[in-house]
mmCIF file of C-alpha atoms in Angstrom:
data_model
loop_
_atom_site.group_PDB
_atom_site.id
_atom_site.type_symbol
_atom_site.label_atom_id
_atom_site.label_comp_id
_atom_site.label_asym_id
_atom_site.label_seq_id
_atom_site.Cartn_x
_atom_site.Cartn_y
_atom_site.Cartn_z
ATOM 1 C CA UNK A 1 145.188 2.335 -40.120
ATOM 2 C CA UNK A 2 141.557 1.250 -40.170
ATOM 3 C CA UNK A 3 140.953 -1.869 -38.121
ATOM 4 C CA UNK A 4 139.744 -4.773 -40.242
ATOM 5 C CA UNK A 5 136.363 -6.264 -39.298
ATOM 6 C CA UNK A 6 136.374 -9.700 -37.740
ATOM 7 C CA UNK A 7 134.916 -12.720 -39.529
ATOM 8 C CA UNK A 8 131.970 -12.618 -37.120
ATOM 9 C CA UNK A 9 131.345 -8.980 -38.039
ATOM 10 C CA UNK A 10 131.563 -9.705 -41.773
ATOM 11 C CA UNK A 11 129.079 -12.560 -41.465
ATOM 12 C CA UNK A 12 126.732 -10.458 -39.337
ATOM 13 C CA UNK A 13 126.734 -7.860 -42.104
ATOM 14 C CA UNK A 14 126.253 -10.416 -44.891
ATOM 15 C CA UNK A 15 125.911 -14.154 -44.095
ATOM 16 C CA UNK A 16 126.010 -15.308 -47.742
ATOM 17 C CA UNK A 17 129.192 -17.328 -48.311
ATOM 18 C CA UNK A 18 130.166 -18.916 -51.631
ATOM 19 C CA UNK A 19 131.883 -22.296 -51.554
ATOM 20 C CA UNK A 20 135.265 -23.334 -52.930
ATOM 21 C CA UNK A 21 134.600 -25.440 -56.025
ATOM 22 C CA UNK A 22 137.553 -26.781 -57.987
ATOM 23 C CA UNK A 23 137.558 -25.693 -61.609
ATOM 24 C CA UNK A 24 134.488 -23.513 -61.087
ATOM 25 C CA UNK A 25 135.011 -20.683 -58.597
ATOM 26 C CA UNK A 26 137.801 -19.037 -60.543
ATOM 27 C CA UNK A 27 138.222 -15.282 -60.821
ATOM 28 C CA UNK A 28 135.663 -14.751 -63.585
ATOM 29 C CA UNK A 29 132.906 -16.505 -61.647
ATOM 30 C CA UNK A 30 133.966 -14.936 -58.357
ATOM 31 C CA UNK A 31 133.586 -11.493 -59.905
ATOM 32 C CA UNK A 32 130.004 -12.304 -60.876
ATOM 33 C CA UNK A 33 129.262 -13.628 -57.376
ATOM 34 C CA UNK A 34 130.707 -10.486 -55.837
ATOM 35 C CA UNK A 35 128.530 -8.236 -58.013
ATOM 36 C CA UNK A 36 125.505 -10.332 -57.105
ATOM 37 C CA UNK A 37 126.132 -9.456 -53.465
ATOM 38 C CA UNK A 38 128.078 -12.331 -51.888
ATOM 39 C CA UNK A 39 129.689 -11.803 -48.494
ATOM 40 C CA UNK A 40 132.698 -14.081 -48.037
ATOM 41 C CA UNK A 41 133.919 -15.619 -51.293
ATOM 42 C CA UNK A 42 136.138 -18.706 -51.200
ATOM 43 C CA UNK A 43 138.645 -19.407 -53.934
ATOM 44 C CA UNK A 44 139.260 -22.760 -55.511
ATOM 45 C CA UNK A 45 141.297 -25.166 -53.406
ATOM 46 C CA UNK A 46 145.059 -24.508 -53.679
ATOM 47 C CA UNK A 47 147.717 -27.178 -53.064
ATOM 48 C CA UNK A 48 150.223 -26.140 -50.409
ATOM 49 C CA UNK A 49 152.970 -28.211 -52.025
ATOM 50 C CA UNK A 50 152.368 -26.759 -55.480
ATOM 51 C CA UNK A 51 152.380 -23.271 -54.021
ATOM 52 C CA UNK A 52 155.679 -23.851 -52.225
ATOM 53 C CA UNK A 53 157.197 -25.064 -55.491
ATOM 54 C CA UNK A 54 155.927 -21.917 -57.257
ATOM 55 C CA UNK A 55 153.876 -23.980 -59.669
ATOM 56 C CA UNK A 56 152.781 -21.625 -62.431
ATOM 57 C CA UNK A 57 149.225 -22.925 -62.745
ATOM 58 C CA UNK A 58 148.751 -22.739 -58.989
ATOM 59 C CA UNK A 59 150.035 -19.173 -58.817
ATOM 60 C CA UNK A 60 147.648 -18.241 -61.636
ATOM 61 C CA UNK A 61 144.726 -19.525 -59.531
ATOM 62 C CA UNK A 62 145.393 -16.955 -56.807
ATOM 63 C CA UNK A 63 143.293 -13.779 -56.661
ATOM 64 C CA UNK A 64 144.617 -10.704 -58.421
ATOM 65 C CA UNK A 65 145.420 -7.651 -56.312
ATOM 66 C CA UNK A 66 142.586 -5.832 -58.084
ATOM 67 C CA UNK A 67 139.941 -8.455 -57.262
ATOM 68 C CA UNK A 68 137.412 -7.264 -54.747
ATOM 69 C CA UNK A 69 137.104 -9.008 -51.394
ATOM 70 C CA UNK A 70 136.436 -10.179 -48.855
ATOM 71 C CA UNK A 71 138.141 -13.326 -50.116
ATOM 72 C CA UNK A 72 139.101 -16.580 -48.416
ATOM 73 C CA UNK A 73 141.851 -18.709 -49.965
ATOM 74 C CA UNK A 74 141.520 -22.404 -49.242
ATOM 75 C CA UNK A 75 144.661 -24.489 -48.778
ATOM 76 C CA UNK A 76 144.904 -28.256 -49.122
ATOM 77 C CA UNK A 77 147.717 -30.351 -47.687
ATOM 78 C CA UNK A 78 148.777 -32.749 -44.940
ATOM 79 C CA UNK A 79 152.157 -31.473 -43.734
ATOM 80 C CA UNK A 80 152.095 -28.850 -40.959
ATOM 81 C CA UNK A 81 155.446 -27.470 -42.094
ATOM 82 C CA UNK A 82 154.475 -27.184 -45.754
ATOM 83 C CA UNK A 83 151.053 -25.804 -44.913
ATOM 84 C CA UNK A 84 152.591 -23.138 -42.674
ATOM 85 C CA UNK A 85 155.073 -22.147 -45.375
ATOM 86 C CA UNK A 86 152.319 -21.934 -48.000
ATOM 87 C CA UNK A 87 150.161 -19.862 -45.661
ATOM 88 C CA UNK A 88 153.022 -17.423 -45.115
ATOM 89 C CA UNK A 89 153.490 -17.139 -48.880
ATOM 90 C CA UNK A 90 149.808 -16.401 -49.374
ATOM 91 C CA UNK A 91 149.802 -13.755 -46.676
ATOM 92 C CA UNK A 92 152.896 -12.088 -48.116
ATOM 93 C CA UNK A 93 151.513 -12.172 -51.660
ATOM 94 C CA UNK A 94 147.895 -11.241 -51.059
ATOM 95 C CA UNK A 95 147.420 -9.512 -47.720
ATOM 96 C CA UNK A 96 148.883 -6.155 -48.882
ATOM 97 C CA UNK A 97 146.020 -5.761 -51.379
ATOM 98 C CA UNK A 98 143.521 -5.879 -48.523
ATOM 99 C CA UNK A 99 141.105 -8.265 -50.238
ATOM 100 C CA UNK A 100 142.172 -11.438 -48.374
ATOM 101 C CA UNK A 101 140.467 -11.759 -44.988
ATOM 102 C CA UNK A 102 140.998 -15.418 -44.025
ATOM 103 C CA UNK A 103 142.892 -18.606 -44.877
ATOM 104 C CA UNK A 104 140.948 -21.869 -44.875
ATOM 105 C CA UNK A 105 142.247 -25.412 -44.446
ATOM 106 C CA UNK A 106 140.417 -28.046 -46.464
ATOM 107 C CA UNK A 107 139.428 -31.028 -44.358
ATOM 108 C CA UNK A 108 136.262 -31.853 -46.248
ATOM 109 C CA UNK A 109 137.121 -32.657 -49.867
ATOM 110 C CA UNK A 110 135.910 -36.203 -50.665
ATOM 111 C CA UNK A 111 137.729 -36.613 -54.003
ATOM 112 C CA UNK A 112 139.638 -39.932 -54.188
ATOM 113 C CA UNK A 113 142.868 -38.338 -55.433
ATOM 114 C CA UNK A 114 142.816 -35.916 -52.500
ATOM 115 C CA UNK A 115 142.070 -38.391 -49.717
ATOM 116 C CA UNK A 116 144.582 -40.840 -51.222
ATOM 117 C CA UNK A 117 147.248 -38.249 -50.428
ATOM 118 C CA UNK A 118 146.088 -38.027 -46.822
ATOM 119 C CA UNK A 119 144.469 -34.644 -47.454
ATOM 120 C CA UNK A 120 140.936 -33.275 -47.466
ATOM 121 C CA UNK A 121 138.433 -35.400 -45.582
ATOM 122 C CA UNK A 122 141.091 -38.006 -44.729
ATOM 123 C CA UNK A 123 142.309 -35.552 -42.081
ATOM 124 C CA UNK A 124 139.073 -36.099 -40.165
ATOM 125 C CA UNK A 125 140.373 -39.606 -39.479
ATOM 126 C CA UNK A 126 143.611 -38.154 -38.125
ATOM 127 C CA UNK A 127 142.547 -35.598 -35.509
ATOM 128 C CA UNK A 128 146.025 -35.126 -34.033
ATOM 129 C CA UNK A 129 147.491 -34.296 -37.446
ATOM 130 C CA UNK A 130 144.525 -32.031 -38.176
ATOM 131 C CA UNK A 131 145.193 -30.196 -34.916
ATOM 132 C CA UNK A 132 148.878 -29.766 -35.763
ATOM 133 C CA UNK A 133 147.981 -28.381 -39.190
ATOM 134 C CA UNK A 134 145.715 -25.727 -37.725
ATOM 135 C CA UNK A 135 148.177 -24.806 -34.999
ATOM 136 C CA UNK A 136 151.043 -24.500 -37.499
ATOM 137 C CA UNK A 137 149.107 -22.235 -39.850
ATOM 138 C CA UNK A 138 147.605 -20.129 -37.062
ATOM 139 C CA UNK A 139 151.068 -19.542 -35.646
ATOM 140 C CA UNK A 140 152.567 -18.730 -39.064
ATOM 141 C CA UNK A 141 150.178 -15.961 -40.156
ATOM 142 C CA UNK A 142 148.348 -12.936 -38.793
ATOM 143 C CA UNK A 143 145.208 -13.601 -40.831
ATOM 144 C CA UNK A 144 142.371 -15.593 -39.239
ATOM 145 C CA UNK A 145 142.436 -19.314 -40.013
ATOM 146 C CA UNK A 146 139.347 -21.448 -40.599
ATOM 147 C CA UNK A 147 138.652 -25.089 -41.426
ATOM 148 C CA UNK A 148 136.104 -26.704 -43.712
ATOM 149 C CA UNK A 149 134.845 -30.078 -42.501
ATOM 150 C CA UNK A 150 132.245 -32.717 -43.234
ATOM 151 C CA UNK A 151 130.207 -34.587 -40.635
ATOM 152 C CA UNK A 152 132.825 -37.319 -40.637
ATOM 153 C CA UNK A 153 134.235 -40.085 -42.804
ATOM 154 C CA UNK A 154 131.103 -42.249 -42.769
ATOM 155 C CA UNK A 155 127.912 -42.794 -40.794
ATOM 156 C CA UNK A 156 129.826 -44.690 -38.099
ATOM 157 C CA UNK A 157 132.371 -41.933 -37.523
ATOM 158 C CA UNK A 158 130.519 -38.629 -37.472
ATOM 159 C CA UNK A 159 133.173 -36.906 -35.382
ATOM 160 C CA UNK A 160 132.737 -33.320 -36.508
ATOM 161 C CA UNK A 161 131.786 -31.943 -33.082
ATOM 162 C CA UNK A 162 134.765 -33.152 -31.042
ATOM 163 C CA UNK A 163 137.148 -32.470 -33.924
ATOM 164 C CA UNK A 164 135.824 -28.943 -34.451
ATOM 165 C CA UNK A 165 136.270 -28.222 -30.731
ATOM 166 C CA UNK A 166 139.834 -29.530 -30.925
ATOM 167 C CA UNK A 167 140.622 -27.384 -33.973
ATOM 168 C CA UNK A 168 139.181 -24.246 -32.406
ATOM 169 C CA UNK A 169 141.432 -24.806 -29.402
ATOM 170 C CA UNK A 170 144.341 -25.153 -31.848
ATOM 171 C CA UNK A 171 143.594 -21.747 -33.353
ATOM 172 C CA UNK A 172 140.742 -22.006 -35.865
ATOM 173 C CA UNK A 173 138.682 -18.815 -35.774
ATOM 174 C CA UNK A 174 135.792 -20.087 -37.911
ATOM 175 C CA UNK A 175 134.438 -23.489 -38.953
ATOM 176 C CA UNK A 176 132.480 -24.398 -42.090
ATOM 177 C CA UNK A 177 130.629 -27.724 -42.049
ATOM 178 C CA UNK A 178 129.103 -29.594 -44.981
ATOM 179 C CA UNK A 179 126.191 -31.721 -43.813
ATOM 180 C CA UNK A 180 127.331 -34.988 -45.393
ATOM 181 C CA UNK A 181 129.979 -37.596 -44.671
ATOM 182 C CA UNK A 182 132.815 -38.375 -47.041
ATOM 183 C CA UNK A 183 131.137 -41.698 -47.841
ATOM 184 C CA UNK A 184 128.092 -39.835 -49.133
ATOM 185 C CA UNK A 185 130.022 -37.510 -51.448
ATOM 186 C CA UNK A 186 127.071 -35.390 -52.653
ATOM 187 C CA UNK A 187 124.336 -38.037 -52.529
ATOM 188 C CA UNK A 188 121.223 -37.916 -50.394
ATOM 189 C CA UNK A 189 120.158 -34.944 -48.322
ATOM 190 C CA UNK A 190 122.450 -32.855 -46.180
ATOM 191 C CA UNK A 191 121.949 -33.408 -42.446
ATOM 192 C CA UNK A 192 122.021 -30.143 -40.513
ATOM 193 C CA UNK A 193 121.598 -31.545 -36.998
ATOM 194 C CA UNK A 194 125.308 -31.633 -36.152
ATOM 195 C CA UNK A 195 125.790 -28.269 -37.853
ATOM 196 C CA UNK A 196 123.128 -26.865 -35.514
ATOM 197 C CA UNK A 197 124.837 -28.409 -32.491
ATOM 198 C CA UNK A 198 128.179 -26.975 -33.593
ATOM 199 C CA UNK A 199 126.705 -23.501 -33.976
ATOM 200 C CA UNK A 200 125.323 -23.714 -30.441
ATOM 201 C CA UNK A 201 128.486 -25.030 -28.807
ATOM 202 C CA UNK A 202 131.497 -23.543 -30.590
ATOM 203 C CA UNK A 203 132.838 -20.127 -29.536
ATOM 204 C CA UNK A 204 133.630 -19.152 -33.160
ATOM 205 C CA UNK A 205 131.388 -18.474 -36.181
ATOM 206 C CA UNK A 206 129.989 -21.619 -37.797
ATOM 207 C CA UNK A 207 129.145 -21.604 -41.507
ATOM 208 C CA UNK A 208 126.592 -24.208 -42.570
ATOM 209 C CA UNK A 209 126.793 -25.843 -45.989
ATOM 210 C CA UNK A 210 124.621 -28.310 -47.862
ATOM 211 C CA UNK A 211 121.587 -28.214 -50.167
ATOM 212 C CA UNK A 212 120.903 -24.485 -50.010
ATOM 213 C CA UNK A 213 119.165 -23.964 -53.328
ATOM 214 C CA UNK A 214 116.538 -21.307 -52.624
ATOM 215 C CA UNK A 215 115.845 -18.321 -50.413
ATOM 216 C CA UNK A 216 113.162 -20.124 -48.361
ATOM 217 C CA UNK A 217 115.609 -22.955 -47.654
ATOM 218 C CA UNK A 218 118.348 -20.488 -46.758
ATOM 219 C CA UNK A 219 116.066 -18.584 -44.406
ATOM 220 C CA UNK A 220 114.867 -21.716 -42.629
ATOM 221 C CA UNK A 221 118.365 -23.180 -42.345
ATOM 222 C CA UNK A 222 119.742 -20.042 -40.784
ATOM 223 C CA UNK A 223 116.823 -19.660 -38.396
ATOM 224 C CA UNK A 224 116.872 -23.303 -37.320
ATOM 225 C CA UNK A 225 120.626 -23.799 -37.108
ATOM 226 C CA UNK A 226 121.745 -20.481 -35.694
ATOM 227 C CA UNK A 227 124.691 -20.481 -38.078
ATOM 228 C CA UNK A 228 126.570 -17.221 -38.537
ATOM 229 C CA UNK A 229 126.872 -17.871 -42.266
ATOM 230 C CA UNK A 230 125.409 -20.016 -45.031
ATOM 231 C CA UNK A 231 127.745 -21.475 -47.643
ATOM 232 C CA UNK A 232 126.237 -22.066 -51.071
ATOM 233 C CA UNK A 233 127.957 -24.376 -53.540
ATOM 234 C CA UNK A 234 126.362 -26.335 -56.374
ATOM 235 C CA UNK A 235 123.181 -24.261 -56.118
ATOM 236 C CA UNK A 236 125.121 -21.320 -57.573
ATOM 237 C CA UNK A 237 126.052 -23.041 -60.808
ATOM 238 C CA UNK A 238 124.147 -21.353 -63.594
ATOM 239 C CA UNK A 239 122.251 -19.424 -60.936
ATOM 240 C CA UNK A 240 124.384 -16.654 -59.399
ATOM 241 C CA UNK A 241 121.073 -14.840 -58.861
ATOM 242 C CA UNK A 242 120.628 -17.083 -55.812
ATOM 243 C CA UNK A 243 123.350 -15.000 -54.131
ATOM 244 C CA UNK A 244 121.501 -11.819 -55.050
ATOM 245 C CA UNK A 245 118.221 -13.113 -53.709
ATOM 246 C CA UNK A 246 119.713 -14.429 -50.467
ATOM 247 C CA UNK A 247 121.673 -11.245 -49.817
ATOM 248 C CA UNK A 248 118.576 -9.137 -50.383
ATOM 249 C CA UNK A 249 116.505 -11.327 -48.091
ATOM 250 C CA UNK A 250 118.956 -11.146 -45.206
ATOM 251 C CA UNK A 251 119.323 -7.389 -45.739
ATOM 252 C CA UNK A 252 115.553 -6.985 -45.432
ATOM 253 C CA UNK A 253 115.103 -5.896 -49.046
ATOM 254 C CA UNK A 254 112.162 -6.930 -51.258
ATOM 255 C CA UNK A 255 112.709 -9.794 -53.707
ATOM 256 C CA UNK A 256 113.454 -9.194 -57.375
ATOM 257 C CA UNK A 257 111.948 -11.116 -60.317
ATOM 258 C CA UNK A 258 113.637 -14.294 -61.471
ATOM 259 C CA UNK A 259 116.142 -13.680 -64.277
ATOM 260 C CA UNK A 260 114.674 -13.544 -67.754
ATOM 261 C CA UNK A 261 116.150 -15.454 -70.673
ATOM 262 C CA UNK A 262 117.693 -12.184 -71.826
ATOM 263 C CA UNK A 263 119.343 -11.705 -68.425
ATOM 264 C CA UNK A 264 120.625 -15.286 -68.422
ATOM 265 C CA UNK A 265 122.078 -14.667 -71.870
ATOM 266 C CA UNK A 266 123.717 -11.429 -70.749
ATOM 267 C CA UNK A 267 125.432 -12.975 -67.725
ATOM 268 C CA UNK A 268 126.459 -16.185 -69.516
ATOM 269 C CA UNK A 269 127.996 -14.222 -72.395
ATOM 270 C CA UNK A 270 129.685 -11.832 -70.012
ATOM 271 C CA UNK A 271 131.064 -14.782 -68.061
ATOM 272 C CA UNK A 272 132.470 -16.199 -71.291
ATOM 273 C CA UNK A 273 134.034 -12.904 -72.372
ATOM 274 C CA UNK A 274 135.697 -12.412 -68.981
ATOM 275 C CA UNK A 275 137.144 -15.911 -69.155
ATOM 276 C CA UNK A 276 138.614 -15.060 -72.546
ATOM 277 C CA UNK A 277 140.252 -11.966 -71.060
ATOM 278 C CA UNK A 278 141.747 -13.957 -68.189
ATOM 279 C CA UNK A 279 142.554 -17.302 -69.797
ATOM 280 C CA UNK A 280 142.715 -16.821 -73.533
ATOM 281 C CA UNK A 281 140.123 -18.066 -75.990
ATOM 282 C CA UNK A 282 140.927 -21.764 -76.185
ATOM 283 C CA UNK A 283 141.060 -22.341 -72.419
ATOM 284 C CA UNK A 284 138.081 -20.048 -71.790
ATOM 285 C CA UNK A 285 135.828 -22.014 -74.136
ATOM 286 C CA UNK A 286 136.940 -25.249 -72.507
ATOM 287 C CA UNK A 287 136.312 -23.961 -68.970
ATOM 288 C CA UNK A 288 132.892 -22.594 -69.870
ATOM 289 C CA UNK A 289 131.766 -26.066 -70.936
ATOM 290 C CA UNK A 290 131.437 -26.750 -67.215
ATOM 291 C CA UNK A 291 129.294 -23.654 -66.638
ATOM 292 C CA UNK A 292 127.065 -23.195 -69.677
ATOM 293 C CA UNK A 293 124.896 -26.329 -69.211
ATOM 294 C CA UNK A 294 123.911 -24.977 -65.793
ATOM 295 C CA UNK A 295 122.892 -21.615 -67.234
ATOM 296 C CA UNK A 296 120.620 -23.489 -69.650
ATOM 297 C CA UNK A 297 119.348 -26.126 -67.205
ATOM 298 C CA UNK A 298 115.590 -26.593 -67.251
ATOM 299 C CA UNK A 299 115.016 -24.785 -70.524
ATOM 300 C CA UNK A 300 113.396 -26.694 -73.410
ATOM 301 C CA UNK A 301 116.048 -28.048 -75.754
ATOM 302 C CA UNK A 302 118.905 -27.521 -73.289
ATOM 303 C CA UNK A 303 120.261 -31.080 -73.602
ATOM 304 C CA UNK A 304 120.656 -30.847 -77.363
ATOM 305 C CA UNK A 305 122.082 -27.375 -77.028
ATOM 306 C CA UNK A 306 124.754 -28.647 -74.660
ATOM 307 C CA UNK A 307 126.014 -31.082 -77.270
ATOM 308 C CA UNK A 308 126.184 -28.316 -79.818
ATOM 309 C CA UNK A 309 128.103 -26.001 -77.516
ATOM 310 C CA UNK A 310 130.667 -28.679 -76.732
ATOM 311 C CA UNK A 311 131.528 -28.909 -80.414
ATOM 312 C CA UNK A 312 132.408 -25.211 -80.658
ATOM 313 C CA UNK A 313 135.954 -23.952 -80.156
ATOM 314 C CA UNK A 314 135.617 -20.215 -80.777
ATOM 315 C CA UNK A 315 134.179 -17.806 -78.222
ATOM 316 C CA UNK A 316 132.291 -15.809 -80.840
ATOM 317 C CA UNK A 317 130.565 -18.967 -82.071
ATOM 318 C CA UNK A 318 129.637 -19.953 -78.514
ATOM 319 C CA UNK A 319 128.208 -16.522 -77.813
ATOM 320 C CA UNK A 320 126.241 -16.534 -81.053
ATOM 321 C CA UNK A 321 124.804 -19.961 -80.247
ATOM 322 C CA UNK A 322 123.781 -18.776 -76.782
ATOM 323 C CA UNK A 323 122.053 -15.724 -78.205
ATOM 324 C CA UNK A 324 120.198 -17.743 -80.816
ATOM 325 C CA UNK A 325 119.044 -20.242 -78.199
ATOM 326 C CA UNK A 326 118.166 -17.886 -75.341
ATOM 327 C CA UNK A 327 116.802 -14.971 -77.312
ATOM 328 C CA UNK A 328 114.801 -16.850 -79.915
ATOM 329 C CA UNK A 329 111.173 -15.765 -80.051
ATOM 330 C CA UNK A 330 112.081 -12.722 -77.933
ATOM 331 C CA UNK A 331 111.724 -9.239 -79.348
#
């Protein structure tokens, strides 16, 4: 049996990592990111409790056996026992396909409904529980286990460095850090200083996350921080070509032209059609309402177009509207 590469080896080969984004990084979008050249691809956050109860919608969020990797499934929870059980289920379900390379524990989500349950970023305020979670999952599975953190809960409790060290000792084999506190949500600029310090001090790969929206920014962040990987989140929305451009840069390949309106139309329509195949027409059209405004962002008339798209309920009508908008005046 061929030995699987380590996470450090995968990141050395391709440091471009795509973030877990609820309701956005589903299979259809992940497939586009993979074709654009992403390295590690994170799934949407999955509830450990829902998984243990075999919740249908949660099971449908999991990667298909045919989906290309390397994939990282992110778990969210606050019970070491439930998290360990869910991790075992994921390994049993997905590991045989060979596309799952790591399980991630979410300790960075700032959403009120998540932290209210004692999950996500709330775990950064409970380091002993966070340590038990990592230890339980690491003991339960053979796959590597990682954690995704923020800098801390607020500006007065930026505890990411000591907590990350504690979690690595508990069994975490990689750490992803978003350069904001929970209090900030997504406001202001990401602070990479503590990410840089983590990359220098931790004995496992560190993946930096926050405000990577261009190749020049990605290049400078990696050079300055020393991170093994760069996680891109909101910068990908409507712009999966950012993955392509970053991957080419780090591979030493020449840059390609920015996508034309025709190329934007092709990918947006393809994204829509794949969602229809996976979700059915009604749900696909609804889900794409979160993606299509980003594909059109910055183009003249995009705001009015968004309102028009939101009134459409048939995929064919959405695709026709996109073509008329993006390909007008183009021969």
